[in-house]
PDB file of C-alpha atoms in Angstrom:
ATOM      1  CA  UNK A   1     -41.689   1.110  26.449  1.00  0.00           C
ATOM      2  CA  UNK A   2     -42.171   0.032  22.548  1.00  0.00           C
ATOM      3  CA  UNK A   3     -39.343  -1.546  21.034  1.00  0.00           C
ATOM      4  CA  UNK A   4     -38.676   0.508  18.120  1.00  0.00           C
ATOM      5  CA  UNK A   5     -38.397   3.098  21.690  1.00  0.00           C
ATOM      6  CA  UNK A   6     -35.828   0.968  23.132  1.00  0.00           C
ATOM      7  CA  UNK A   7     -33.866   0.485  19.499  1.00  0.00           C
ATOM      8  CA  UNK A   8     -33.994   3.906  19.416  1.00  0.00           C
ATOM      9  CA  UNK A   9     -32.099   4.288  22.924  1.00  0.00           C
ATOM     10  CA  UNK A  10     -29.788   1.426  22.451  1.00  0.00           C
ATOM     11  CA  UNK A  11     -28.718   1.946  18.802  1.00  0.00           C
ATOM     12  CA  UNK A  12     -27.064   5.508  18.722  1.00  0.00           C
ATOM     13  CA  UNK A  13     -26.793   7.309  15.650  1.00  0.00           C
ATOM     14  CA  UNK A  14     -22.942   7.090  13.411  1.00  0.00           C
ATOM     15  CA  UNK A  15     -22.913  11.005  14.308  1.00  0.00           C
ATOM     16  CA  UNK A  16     -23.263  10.381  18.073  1.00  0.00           C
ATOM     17  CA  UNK A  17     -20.070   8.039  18.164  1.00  0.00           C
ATOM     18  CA  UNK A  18     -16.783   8.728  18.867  1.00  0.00           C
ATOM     19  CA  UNK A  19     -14.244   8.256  16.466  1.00  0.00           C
ATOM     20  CA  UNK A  20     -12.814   5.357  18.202  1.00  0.00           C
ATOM     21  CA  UNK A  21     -16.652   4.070  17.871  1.00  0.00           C
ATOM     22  CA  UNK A  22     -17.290   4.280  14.489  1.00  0.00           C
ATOM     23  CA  UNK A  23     -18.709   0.892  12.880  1.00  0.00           C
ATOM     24  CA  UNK A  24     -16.018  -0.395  10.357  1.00  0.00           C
ATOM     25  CA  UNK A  25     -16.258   0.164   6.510  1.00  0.00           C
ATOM     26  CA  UNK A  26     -18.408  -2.028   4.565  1.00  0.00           C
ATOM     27  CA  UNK A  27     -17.443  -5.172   3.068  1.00  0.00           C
ATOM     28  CA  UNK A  28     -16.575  -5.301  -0.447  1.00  0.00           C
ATOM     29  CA  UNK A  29     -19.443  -5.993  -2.835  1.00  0.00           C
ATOM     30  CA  UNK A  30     -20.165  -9.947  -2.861  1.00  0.00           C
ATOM     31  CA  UNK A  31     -18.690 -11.846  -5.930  1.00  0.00           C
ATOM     32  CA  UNK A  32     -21.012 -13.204  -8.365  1.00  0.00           C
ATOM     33  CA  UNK A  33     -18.910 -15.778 -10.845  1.00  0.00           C
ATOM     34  CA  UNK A  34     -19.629 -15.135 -14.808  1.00  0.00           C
ATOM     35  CA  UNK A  35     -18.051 -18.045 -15.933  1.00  0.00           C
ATOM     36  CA  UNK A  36     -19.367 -20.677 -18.269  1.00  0.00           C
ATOM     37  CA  UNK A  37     -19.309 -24.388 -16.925  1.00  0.00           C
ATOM     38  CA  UNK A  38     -16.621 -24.890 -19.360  1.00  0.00           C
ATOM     39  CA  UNK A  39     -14.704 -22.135 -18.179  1.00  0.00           C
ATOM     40  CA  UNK A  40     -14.957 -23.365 -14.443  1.00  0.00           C
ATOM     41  CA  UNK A  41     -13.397 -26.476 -15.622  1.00  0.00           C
ATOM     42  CA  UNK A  42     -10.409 -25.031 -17.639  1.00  0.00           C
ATOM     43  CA  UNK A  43     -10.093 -22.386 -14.273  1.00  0.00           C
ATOM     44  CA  UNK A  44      -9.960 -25.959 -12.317  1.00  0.00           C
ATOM     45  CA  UNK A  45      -7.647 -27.329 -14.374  1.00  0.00           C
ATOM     46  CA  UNK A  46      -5.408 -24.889 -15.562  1.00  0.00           C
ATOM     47  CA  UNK A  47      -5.689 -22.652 -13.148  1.00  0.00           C
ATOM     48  CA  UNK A  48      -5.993 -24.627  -9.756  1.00  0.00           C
ATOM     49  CA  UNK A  49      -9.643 -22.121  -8.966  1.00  0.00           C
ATOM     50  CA  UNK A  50     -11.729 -24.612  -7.128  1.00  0.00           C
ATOM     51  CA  UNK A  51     -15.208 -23.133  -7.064  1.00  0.00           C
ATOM     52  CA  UNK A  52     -15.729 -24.422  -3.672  1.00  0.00           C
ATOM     53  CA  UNK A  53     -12.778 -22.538  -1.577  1.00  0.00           C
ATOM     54  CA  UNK A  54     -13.045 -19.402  -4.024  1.00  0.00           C
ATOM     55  CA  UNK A  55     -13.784 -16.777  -1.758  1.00  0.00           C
ATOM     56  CA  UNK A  56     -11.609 -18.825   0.779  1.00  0.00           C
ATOM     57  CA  UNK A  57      -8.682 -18.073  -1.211  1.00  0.00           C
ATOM     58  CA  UNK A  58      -9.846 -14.217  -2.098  1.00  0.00           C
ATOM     59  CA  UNK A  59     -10.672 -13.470   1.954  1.00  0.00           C
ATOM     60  CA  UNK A  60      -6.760 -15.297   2.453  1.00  0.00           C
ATOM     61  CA  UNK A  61      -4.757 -12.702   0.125  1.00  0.00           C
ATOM     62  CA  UNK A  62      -7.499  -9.871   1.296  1.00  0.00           C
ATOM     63  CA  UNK A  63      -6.497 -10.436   4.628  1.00  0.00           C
ATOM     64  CA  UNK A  64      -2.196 -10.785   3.635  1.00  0.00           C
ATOM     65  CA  UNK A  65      -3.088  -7.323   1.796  1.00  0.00           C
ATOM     66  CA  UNK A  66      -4.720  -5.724   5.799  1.00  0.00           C
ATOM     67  CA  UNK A  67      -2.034  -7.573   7.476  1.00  0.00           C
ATOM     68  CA  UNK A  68       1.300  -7.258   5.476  1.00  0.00           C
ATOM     69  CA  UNK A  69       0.418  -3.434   3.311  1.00  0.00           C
ATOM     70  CA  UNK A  70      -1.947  -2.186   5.873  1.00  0.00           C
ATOM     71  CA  UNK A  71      -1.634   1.436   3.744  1.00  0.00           C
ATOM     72  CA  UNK A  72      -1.862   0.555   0.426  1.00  0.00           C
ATOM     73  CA  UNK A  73      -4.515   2.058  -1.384  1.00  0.00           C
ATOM     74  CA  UNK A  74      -5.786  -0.858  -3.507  1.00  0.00           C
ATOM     75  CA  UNK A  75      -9.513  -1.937  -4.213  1.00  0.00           C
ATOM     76  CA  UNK A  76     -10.196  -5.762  -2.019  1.00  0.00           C
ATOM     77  CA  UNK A  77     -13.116  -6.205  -4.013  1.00  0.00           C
ATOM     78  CA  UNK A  78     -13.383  -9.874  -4.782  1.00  0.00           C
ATOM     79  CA  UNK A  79     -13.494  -9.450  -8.531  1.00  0.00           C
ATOM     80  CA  UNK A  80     -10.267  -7.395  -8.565  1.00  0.00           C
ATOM     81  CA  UNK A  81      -8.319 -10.646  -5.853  1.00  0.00           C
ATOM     82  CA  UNK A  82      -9.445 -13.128  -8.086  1.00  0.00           C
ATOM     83  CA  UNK A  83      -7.503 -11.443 -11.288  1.00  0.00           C
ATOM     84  CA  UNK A  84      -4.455 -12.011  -9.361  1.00  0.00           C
ATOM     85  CA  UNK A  85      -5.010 -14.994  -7.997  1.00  0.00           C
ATOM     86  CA  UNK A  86      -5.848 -16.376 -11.588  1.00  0.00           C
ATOM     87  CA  UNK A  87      -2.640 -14.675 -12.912  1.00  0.00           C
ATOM     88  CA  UNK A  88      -0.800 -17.119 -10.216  1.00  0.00           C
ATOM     89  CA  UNK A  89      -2.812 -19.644 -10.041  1.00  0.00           C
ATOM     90  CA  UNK A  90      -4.480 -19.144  -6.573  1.00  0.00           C
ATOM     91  CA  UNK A  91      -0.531 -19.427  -5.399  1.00  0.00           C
ATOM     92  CA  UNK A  92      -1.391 -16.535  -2.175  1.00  0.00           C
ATOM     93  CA  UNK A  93       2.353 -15.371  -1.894  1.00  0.00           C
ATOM     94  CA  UNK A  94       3.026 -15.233  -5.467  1.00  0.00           C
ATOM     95  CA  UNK A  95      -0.670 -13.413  -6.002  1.00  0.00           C
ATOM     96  CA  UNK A  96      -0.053 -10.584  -3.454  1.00  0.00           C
ATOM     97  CA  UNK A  97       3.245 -10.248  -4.692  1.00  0.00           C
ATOM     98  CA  UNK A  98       1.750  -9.587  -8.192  1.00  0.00           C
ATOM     99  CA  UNK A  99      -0.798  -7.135  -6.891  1.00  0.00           C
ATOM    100  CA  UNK A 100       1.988  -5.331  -4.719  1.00  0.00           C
ATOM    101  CA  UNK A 101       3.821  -5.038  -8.301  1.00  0.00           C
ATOM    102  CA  UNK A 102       1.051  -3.702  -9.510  1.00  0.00           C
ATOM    103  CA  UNK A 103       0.972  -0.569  -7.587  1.00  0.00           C
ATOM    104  CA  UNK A 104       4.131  -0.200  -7.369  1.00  0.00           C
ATOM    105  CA  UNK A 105       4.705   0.064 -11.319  1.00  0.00           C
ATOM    106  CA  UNK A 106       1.489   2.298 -11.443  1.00  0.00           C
ATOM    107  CA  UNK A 107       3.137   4.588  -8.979  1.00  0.00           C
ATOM    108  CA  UNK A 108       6.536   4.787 -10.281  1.00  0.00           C
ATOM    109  CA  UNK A 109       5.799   5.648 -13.896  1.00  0.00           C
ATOM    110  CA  UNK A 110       3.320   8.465 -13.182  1.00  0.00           C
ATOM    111  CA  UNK A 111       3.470   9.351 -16.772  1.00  0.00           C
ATOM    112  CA  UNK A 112       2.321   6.080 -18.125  1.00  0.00           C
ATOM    113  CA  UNK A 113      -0.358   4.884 -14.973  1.00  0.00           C
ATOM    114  CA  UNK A 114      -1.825   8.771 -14.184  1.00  0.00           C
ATOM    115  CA  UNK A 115      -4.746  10.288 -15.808  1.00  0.00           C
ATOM    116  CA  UNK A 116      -5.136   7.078 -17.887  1.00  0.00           C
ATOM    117  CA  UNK A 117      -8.287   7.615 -19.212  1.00  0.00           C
ATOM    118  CA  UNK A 118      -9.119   7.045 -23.179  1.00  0.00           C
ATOM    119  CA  UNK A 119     -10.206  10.460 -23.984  1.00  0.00           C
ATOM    120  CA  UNK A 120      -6.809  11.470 -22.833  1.00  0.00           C
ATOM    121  CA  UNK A 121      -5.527   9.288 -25.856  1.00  0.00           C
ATOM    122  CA  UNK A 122      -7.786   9.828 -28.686  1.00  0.00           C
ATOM    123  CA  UNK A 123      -4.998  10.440 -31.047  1.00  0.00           C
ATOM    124  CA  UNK A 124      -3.774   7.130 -30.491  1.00  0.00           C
ATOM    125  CA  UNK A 125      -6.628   5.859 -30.941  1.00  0.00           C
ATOM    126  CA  UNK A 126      -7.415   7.372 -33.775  1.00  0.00           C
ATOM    127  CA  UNK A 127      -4.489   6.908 -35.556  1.00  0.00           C
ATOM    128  CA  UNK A 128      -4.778   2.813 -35.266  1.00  0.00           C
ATOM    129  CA  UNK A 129      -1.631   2.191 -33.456  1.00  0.00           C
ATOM    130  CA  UNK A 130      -3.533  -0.630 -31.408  1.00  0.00           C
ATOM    131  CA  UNK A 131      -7.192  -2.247 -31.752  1.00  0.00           C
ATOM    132  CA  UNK A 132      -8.336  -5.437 -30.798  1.00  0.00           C
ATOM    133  CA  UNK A 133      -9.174  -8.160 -32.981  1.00  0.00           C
ATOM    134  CA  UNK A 134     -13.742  -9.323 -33.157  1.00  0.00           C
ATOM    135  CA  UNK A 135     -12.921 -12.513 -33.197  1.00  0.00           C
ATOM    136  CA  UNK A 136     -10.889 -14.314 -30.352  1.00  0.00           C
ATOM    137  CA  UNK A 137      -8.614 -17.335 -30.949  1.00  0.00           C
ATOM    138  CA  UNK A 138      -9.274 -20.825 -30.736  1.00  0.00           C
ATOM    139  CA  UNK A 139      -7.791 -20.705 -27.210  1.00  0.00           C
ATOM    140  CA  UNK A 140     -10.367 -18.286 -26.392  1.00  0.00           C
ATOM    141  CA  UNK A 141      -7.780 -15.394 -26.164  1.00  0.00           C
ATOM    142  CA  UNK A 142      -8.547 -12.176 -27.237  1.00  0.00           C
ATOM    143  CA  UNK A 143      -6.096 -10.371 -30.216  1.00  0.00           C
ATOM    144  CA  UNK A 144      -4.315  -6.741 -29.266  1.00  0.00           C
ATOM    145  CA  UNK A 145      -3.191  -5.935 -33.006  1.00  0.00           C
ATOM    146  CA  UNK A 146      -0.336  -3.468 -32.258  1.00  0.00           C
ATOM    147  CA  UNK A 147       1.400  -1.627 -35.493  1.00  0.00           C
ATOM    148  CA  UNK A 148       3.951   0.404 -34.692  1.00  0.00           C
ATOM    149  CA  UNK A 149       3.931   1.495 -38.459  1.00  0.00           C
ATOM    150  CA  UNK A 150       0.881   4.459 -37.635  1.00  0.00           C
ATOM    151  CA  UNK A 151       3.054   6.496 -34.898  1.00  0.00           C
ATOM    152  CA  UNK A 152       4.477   9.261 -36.322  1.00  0.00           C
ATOM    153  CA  UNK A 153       6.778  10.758 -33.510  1.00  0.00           C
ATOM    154  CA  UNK A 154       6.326  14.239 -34.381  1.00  0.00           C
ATOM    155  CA  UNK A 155       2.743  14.140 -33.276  1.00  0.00           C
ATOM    156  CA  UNK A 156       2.813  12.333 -29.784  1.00  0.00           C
ATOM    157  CA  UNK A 157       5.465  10.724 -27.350  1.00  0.00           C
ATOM    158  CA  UNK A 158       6.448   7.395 -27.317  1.00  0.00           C
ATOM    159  CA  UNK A 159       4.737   7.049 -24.484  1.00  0.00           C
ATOM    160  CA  UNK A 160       1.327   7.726 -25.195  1.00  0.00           C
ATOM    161  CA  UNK A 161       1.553   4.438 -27.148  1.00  0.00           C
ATOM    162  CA  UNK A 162       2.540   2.701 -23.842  1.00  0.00           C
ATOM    163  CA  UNK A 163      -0.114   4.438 -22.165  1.00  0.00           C
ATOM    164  CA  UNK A 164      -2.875   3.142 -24.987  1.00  0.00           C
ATOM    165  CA  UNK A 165      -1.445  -0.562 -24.597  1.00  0.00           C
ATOM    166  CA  UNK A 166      -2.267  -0.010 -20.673  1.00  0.00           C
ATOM    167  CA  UNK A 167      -5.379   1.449 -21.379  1.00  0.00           C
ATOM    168  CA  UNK A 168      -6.427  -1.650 -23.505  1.00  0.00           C
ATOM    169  CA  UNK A 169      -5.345  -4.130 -21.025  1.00  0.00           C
ATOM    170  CA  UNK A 170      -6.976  -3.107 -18.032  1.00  0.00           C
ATOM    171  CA  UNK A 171     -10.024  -2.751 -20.325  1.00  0.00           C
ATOM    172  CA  UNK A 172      -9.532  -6.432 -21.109  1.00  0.00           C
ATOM    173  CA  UNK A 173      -8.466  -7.917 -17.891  1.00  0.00           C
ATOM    174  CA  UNK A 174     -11.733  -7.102 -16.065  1.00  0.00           C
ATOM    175  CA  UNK A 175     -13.322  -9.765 -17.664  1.00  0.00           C
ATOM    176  CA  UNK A 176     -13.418 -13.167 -16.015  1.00  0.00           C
ATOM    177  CA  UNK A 177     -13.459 -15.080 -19.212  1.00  0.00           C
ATOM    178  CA  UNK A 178     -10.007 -12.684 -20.458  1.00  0.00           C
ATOM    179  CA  UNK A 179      -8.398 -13.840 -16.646  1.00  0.00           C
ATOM    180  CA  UNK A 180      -8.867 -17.530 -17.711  1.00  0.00           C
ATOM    181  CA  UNK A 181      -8.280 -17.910 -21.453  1.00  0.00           C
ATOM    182  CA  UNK A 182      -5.210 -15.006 -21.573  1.00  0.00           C
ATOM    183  CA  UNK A 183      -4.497 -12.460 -24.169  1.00  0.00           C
ATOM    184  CA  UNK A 184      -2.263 -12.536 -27.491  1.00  0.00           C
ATOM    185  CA  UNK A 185      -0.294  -9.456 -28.315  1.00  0.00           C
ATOM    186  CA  UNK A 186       0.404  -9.344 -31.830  1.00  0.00           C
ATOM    187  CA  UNK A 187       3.249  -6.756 -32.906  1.00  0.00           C
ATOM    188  CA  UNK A 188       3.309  -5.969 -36.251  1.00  0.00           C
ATOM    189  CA  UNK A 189       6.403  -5.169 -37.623  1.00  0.00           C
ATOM    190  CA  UNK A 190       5.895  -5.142 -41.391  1.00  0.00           C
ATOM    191  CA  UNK A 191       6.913  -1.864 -43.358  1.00  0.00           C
ATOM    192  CA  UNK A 192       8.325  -0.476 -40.279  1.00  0.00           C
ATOM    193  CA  UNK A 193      12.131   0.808 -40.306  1.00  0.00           C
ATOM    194  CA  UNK A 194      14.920  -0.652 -38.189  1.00  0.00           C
ATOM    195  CA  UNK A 195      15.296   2.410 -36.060  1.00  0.00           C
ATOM    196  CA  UNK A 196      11.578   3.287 -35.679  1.00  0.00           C
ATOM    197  CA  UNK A 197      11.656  -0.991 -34.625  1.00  0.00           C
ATOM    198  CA  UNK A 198      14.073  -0.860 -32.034  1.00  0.00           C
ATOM    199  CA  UNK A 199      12.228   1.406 -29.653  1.00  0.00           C
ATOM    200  CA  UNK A 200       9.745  -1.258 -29.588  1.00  0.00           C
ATOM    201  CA  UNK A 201      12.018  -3.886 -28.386  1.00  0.00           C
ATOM    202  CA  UNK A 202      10.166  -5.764 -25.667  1.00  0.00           C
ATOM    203  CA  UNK A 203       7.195  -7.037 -27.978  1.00  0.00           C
ATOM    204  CA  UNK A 204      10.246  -8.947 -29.691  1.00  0.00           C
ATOM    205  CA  UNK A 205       9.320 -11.990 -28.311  1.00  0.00           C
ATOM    206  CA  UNK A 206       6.872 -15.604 -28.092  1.00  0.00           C
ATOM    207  CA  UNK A 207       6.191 -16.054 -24.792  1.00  0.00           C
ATOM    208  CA  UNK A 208       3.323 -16.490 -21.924  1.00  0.00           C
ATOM    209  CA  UNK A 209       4.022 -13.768 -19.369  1.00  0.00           C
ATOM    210  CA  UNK A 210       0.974 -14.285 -17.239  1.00  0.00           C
ATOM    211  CA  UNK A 211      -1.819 -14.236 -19.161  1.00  0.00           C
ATOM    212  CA  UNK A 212      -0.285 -12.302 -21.350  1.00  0.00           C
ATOM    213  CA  UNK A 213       1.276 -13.925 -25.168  1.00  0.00           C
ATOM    214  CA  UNK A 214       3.755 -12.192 -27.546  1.00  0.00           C
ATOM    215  CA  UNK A 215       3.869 -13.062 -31.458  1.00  0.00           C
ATOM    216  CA  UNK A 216       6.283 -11.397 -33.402  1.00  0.00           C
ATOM    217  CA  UNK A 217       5.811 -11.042 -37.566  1.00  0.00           C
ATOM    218  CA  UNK A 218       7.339  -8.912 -40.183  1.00  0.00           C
ATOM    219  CA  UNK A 219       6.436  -9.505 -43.771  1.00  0.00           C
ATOM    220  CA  UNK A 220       6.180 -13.145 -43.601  1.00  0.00           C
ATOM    221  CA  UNK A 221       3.309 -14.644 -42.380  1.00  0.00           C
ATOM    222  CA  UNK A 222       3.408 -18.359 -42.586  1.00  0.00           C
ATOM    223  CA  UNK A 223       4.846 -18.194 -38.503  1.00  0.00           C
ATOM    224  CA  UNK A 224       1.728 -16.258 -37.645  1.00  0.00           C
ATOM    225  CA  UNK A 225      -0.480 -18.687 -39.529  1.00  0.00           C
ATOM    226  CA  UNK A 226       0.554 -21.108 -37.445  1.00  0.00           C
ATOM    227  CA  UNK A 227      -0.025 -19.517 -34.663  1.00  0.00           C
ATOM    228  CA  UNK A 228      -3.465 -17.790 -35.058  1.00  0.00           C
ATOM    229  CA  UNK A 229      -6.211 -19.227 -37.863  1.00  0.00           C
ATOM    230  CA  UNK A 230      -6.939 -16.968 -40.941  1.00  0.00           C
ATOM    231  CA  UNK A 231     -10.349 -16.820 -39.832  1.00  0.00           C
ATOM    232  CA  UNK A 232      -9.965 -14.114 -37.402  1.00  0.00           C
ATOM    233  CA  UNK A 233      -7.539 -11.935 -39.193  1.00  0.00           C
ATOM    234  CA  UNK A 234      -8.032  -9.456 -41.494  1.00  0.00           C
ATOM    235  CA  UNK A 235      -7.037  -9.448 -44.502  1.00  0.00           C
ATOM    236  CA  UNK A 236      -3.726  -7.416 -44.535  1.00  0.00           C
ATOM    237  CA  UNK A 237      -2.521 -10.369 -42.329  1.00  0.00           C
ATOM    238  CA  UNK A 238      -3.570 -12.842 -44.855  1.00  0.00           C
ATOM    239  CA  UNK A 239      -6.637 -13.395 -43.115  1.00  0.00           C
ATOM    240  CA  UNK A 240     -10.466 -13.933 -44.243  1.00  0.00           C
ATOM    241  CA  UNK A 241     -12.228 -11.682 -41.287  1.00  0.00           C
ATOM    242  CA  UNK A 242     -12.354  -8.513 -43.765  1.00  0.00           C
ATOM    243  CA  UNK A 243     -10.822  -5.344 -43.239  1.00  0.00           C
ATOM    244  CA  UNK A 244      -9.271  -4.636 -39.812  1.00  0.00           C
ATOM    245  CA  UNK A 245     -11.606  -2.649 -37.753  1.00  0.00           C
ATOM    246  CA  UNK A 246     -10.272  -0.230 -35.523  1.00  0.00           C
ATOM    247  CA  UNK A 247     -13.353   1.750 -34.753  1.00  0.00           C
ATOM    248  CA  UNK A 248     -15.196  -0.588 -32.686  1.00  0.00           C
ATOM    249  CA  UNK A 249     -12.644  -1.025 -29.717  1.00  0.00           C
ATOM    250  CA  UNK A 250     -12.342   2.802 -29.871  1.00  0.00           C
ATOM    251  CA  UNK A 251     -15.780   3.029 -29.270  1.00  0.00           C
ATOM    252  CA  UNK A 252     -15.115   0.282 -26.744  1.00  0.00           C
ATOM    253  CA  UNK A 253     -12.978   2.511 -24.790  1.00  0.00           C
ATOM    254  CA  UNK A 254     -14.434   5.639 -25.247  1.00  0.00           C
ATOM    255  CA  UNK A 255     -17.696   4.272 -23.168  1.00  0.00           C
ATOM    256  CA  UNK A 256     -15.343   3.086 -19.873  1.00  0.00           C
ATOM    257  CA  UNK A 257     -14.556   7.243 -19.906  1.00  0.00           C
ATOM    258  CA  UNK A 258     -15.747   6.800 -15.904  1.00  0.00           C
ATOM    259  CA  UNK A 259     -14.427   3.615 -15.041  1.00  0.00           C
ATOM    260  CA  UNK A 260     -11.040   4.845 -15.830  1.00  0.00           C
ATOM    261  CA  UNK A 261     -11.626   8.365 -14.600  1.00  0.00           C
ATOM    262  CA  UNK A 262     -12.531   6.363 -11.308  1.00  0.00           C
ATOM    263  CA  UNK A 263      -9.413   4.360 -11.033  1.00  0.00           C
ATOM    264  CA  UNK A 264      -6.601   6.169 -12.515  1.00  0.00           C
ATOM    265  CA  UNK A 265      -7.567   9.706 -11.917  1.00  0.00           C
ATOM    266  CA  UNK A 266      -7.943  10.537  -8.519  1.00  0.00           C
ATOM    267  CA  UNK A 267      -4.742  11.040  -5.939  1.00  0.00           C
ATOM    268  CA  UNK A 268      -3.201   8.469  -4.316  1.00  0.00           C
ATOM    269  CA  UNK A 269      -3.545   8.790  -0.622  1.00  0.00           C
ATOM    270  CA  UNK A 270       0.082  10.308   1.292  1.00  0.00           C
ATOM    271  CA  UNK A 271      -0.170   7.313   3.812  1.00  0.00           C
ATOM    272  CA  UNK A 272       0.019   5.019   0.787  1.00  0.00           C
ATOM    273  CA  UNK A 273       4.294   4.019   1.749  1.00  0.00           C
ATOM    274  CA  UNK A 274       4.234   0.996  -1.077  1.00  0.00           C
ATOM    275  CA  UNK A 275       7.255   3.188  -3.048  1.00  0.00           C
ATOM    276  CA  UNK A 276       9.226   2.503   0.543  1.00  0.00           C
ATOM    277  CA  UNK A 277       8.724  -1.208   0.249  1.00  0.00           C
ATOM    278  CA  UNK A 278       8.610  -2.516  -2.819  1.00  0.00           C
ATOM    279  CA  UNK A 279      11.165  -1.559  -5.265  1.00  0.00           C
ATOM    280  CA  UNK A 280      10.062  -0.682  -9.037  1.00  0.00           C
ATOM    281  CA  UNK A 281      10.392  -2.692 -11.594  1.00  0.00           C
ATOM    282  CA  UNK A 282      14.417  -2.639 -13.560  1.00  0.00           C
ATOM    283  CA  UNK A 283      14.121   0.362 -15.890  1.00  0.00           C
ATOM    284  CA  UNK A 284      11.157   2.101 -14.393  1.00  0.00           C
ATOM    285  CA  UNK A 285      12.229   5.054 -13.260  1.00  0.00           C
ATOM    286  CA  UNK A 286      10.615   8.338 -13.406  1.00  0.00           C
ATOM    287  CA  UNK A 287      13.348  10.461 -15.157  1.00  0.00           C
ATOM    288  CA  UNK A 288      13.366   7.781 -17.494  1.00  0.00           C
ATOM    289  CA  UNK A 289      13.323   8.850 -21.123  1.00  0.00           C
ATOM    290  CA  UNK A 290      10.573   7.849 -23.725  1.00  0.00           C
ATOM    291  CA  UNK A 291      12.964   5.181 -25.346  1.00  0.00           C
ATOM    292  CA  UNK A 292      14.522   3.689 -21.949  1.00  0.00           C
ATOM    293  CA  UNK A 293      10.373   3.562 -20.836  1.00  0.00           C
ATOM    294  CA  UNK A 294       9.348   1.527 -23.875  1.00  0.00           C
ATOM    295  CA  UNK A 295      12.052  -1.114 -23.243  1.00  0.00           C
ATOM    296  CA  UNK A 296      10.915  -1.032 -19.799  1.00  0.00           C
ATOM    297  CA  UNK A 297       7.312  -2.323 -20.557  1.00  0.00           C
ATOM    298  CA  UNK A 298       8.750  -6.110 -20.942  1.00  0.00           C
ATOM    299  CA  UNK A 299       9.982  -5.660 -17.498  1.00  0.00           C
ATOM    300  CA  UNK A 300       6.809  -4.153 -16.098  1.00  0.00           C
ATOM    301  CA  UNK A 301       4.096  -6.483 -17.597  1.00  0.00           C
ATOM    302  CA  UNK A 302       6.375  -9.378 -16.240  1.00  0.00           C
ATOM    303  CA  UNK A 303       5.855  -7.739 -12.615  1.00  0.00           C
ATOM    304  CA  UNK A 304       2.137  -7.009 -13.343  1.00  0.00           C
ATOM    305  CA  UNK A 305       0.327  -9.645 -15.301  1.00  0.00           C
TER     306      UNK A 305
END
């Protein structure tokens, strides 16, 4: 008999098999690392990412994730491990706690995390609440100008804001280069009233939450000068960078339409029990309303990045 014959006779078909036959699912797709030598180093160093036992360390929390939330629905690409790993640096405990976190927020503030998608937001977006800044800092760090000055309440909820500083985060963090070097979070606060301020009390702060870095500024700009180089600002922040762009990071967002649709928009599995086992972040509730949810955010990005 040929061999392709006896292949044929040996190798049955995925439709002949039982279920308790059927081959396992794929692997995730292979990791391919995007980082500049220089970046590598500053992973090394700041980070403790050793090149070398990379995907050692990604297969260890992929395999805590199987072993310890067998039914949470959560991608184990490599790509997506290593952003939490960074976040801890490579600390496996303190990694998978950060990714159980994750789902856990996205699931228990449905009307933040679902349908998050940017043409679900376009009046946010087009009203410039948020943008991000061309130029990054000498850190490396990207800019997320945030001016709480362009909501008008009457035309959206609070939370649509929340959901467009979400929206531009995950858009950020998939880049390796972001997961090393961090983001700034710049609240503006000048020209905006006390009470319209106060809803947006958790940006009130200077502080390294993950990757994540809070500057404060009102009218006064000398602190932020210190801070971040009038080079990349615009001008309204006494900066030399022109006139602050908001069109380009719309247009930014408006072309991951299908990578969001793909992550945020489709229904979370009934066997996925993570709501029985990992308790929300404090705040995050989802009766919550629009003014409790805001001050929540501080909480959640604490738990998540």
């Amino acid at each position: 008999m040929s061999e392709e014959s006896d292949s044929l006779r040996t190798s049955p078909s995925v439709a002949s098999l039982s279920e308790n036959e059927l081959p396992p699912p794929p692997e995730p797709p292979g990791y391919v690392c995007s980082l500049t030598e220089e970046l590598v180093t500053k992973a090394r160093e700041e980070l403790q990412e050793k090149p070398e036992w990379r995907l050692r360390d990604v297969q260890a929390l992929r395999d805590m994730v199987r072993k310890e939330y067998p039914n949470l629905s959560t991608s184990l690409d490599d790509a997506f491990l290593l952003r939490f790993l960074r976040a801890r640096k490579f600390d496996y405990d303190r990694a998978l706690q950060l990714l159980v976190n994750y789902h856990s927020c996205r699931r228990s503030w449905p009307e933040v995390f679902n349908n998050l998608k940017p043409s679900a937001l376009k009046d946010v977006l087009a009203s410039g609440f948020l943008t991000v800044l061309p130029h990054t800092d000498p850190r490396g760090c990207h800019v997320v100008c945030i001016r709480p000055d362009r909501w008008i309440p009457s035309n959206y909820p609070i939370t649509e804001n929340i959901r467009a500083i979400y929206l531009t985060l995950e858009k950020l963090i998939q880049s390796e280069e972001t997961q090393v070097n961090g983001i700034v979070i710049l609240a503006d606060y000048k020209g905006v009233s006390l009470s319209k301020a106060s809803h947006f009390g958790p940006f009130i702060a200077k502080k390294v939450i993950g990757i994540l870095q809070f500057f404060l500024h009102g009218s006064d700009l000398n602190s932020l000068h210190t801070s971040l180089p009038r080079s990349i600002l615009p001008r309204e922040y006494g900066g030399t960078a022109g006139e602050l762009d908001t069109a380009t990071w719309n247009a930014v967002l408006l072309a991951s339409e299908d990578d969001f649709v793909k992550e945020f928009c489709q229904p979370v599995p009934a066997c996925d029990s993570i709501l029985g086992q990992v308790l929300p972040p404090e705040g995050l509730t989802s009766d919550a309303q629009c003014d409790d949810s805001l001050r929540a955010v501080k909480s959640q990005l604490y738990s998540c990045y």
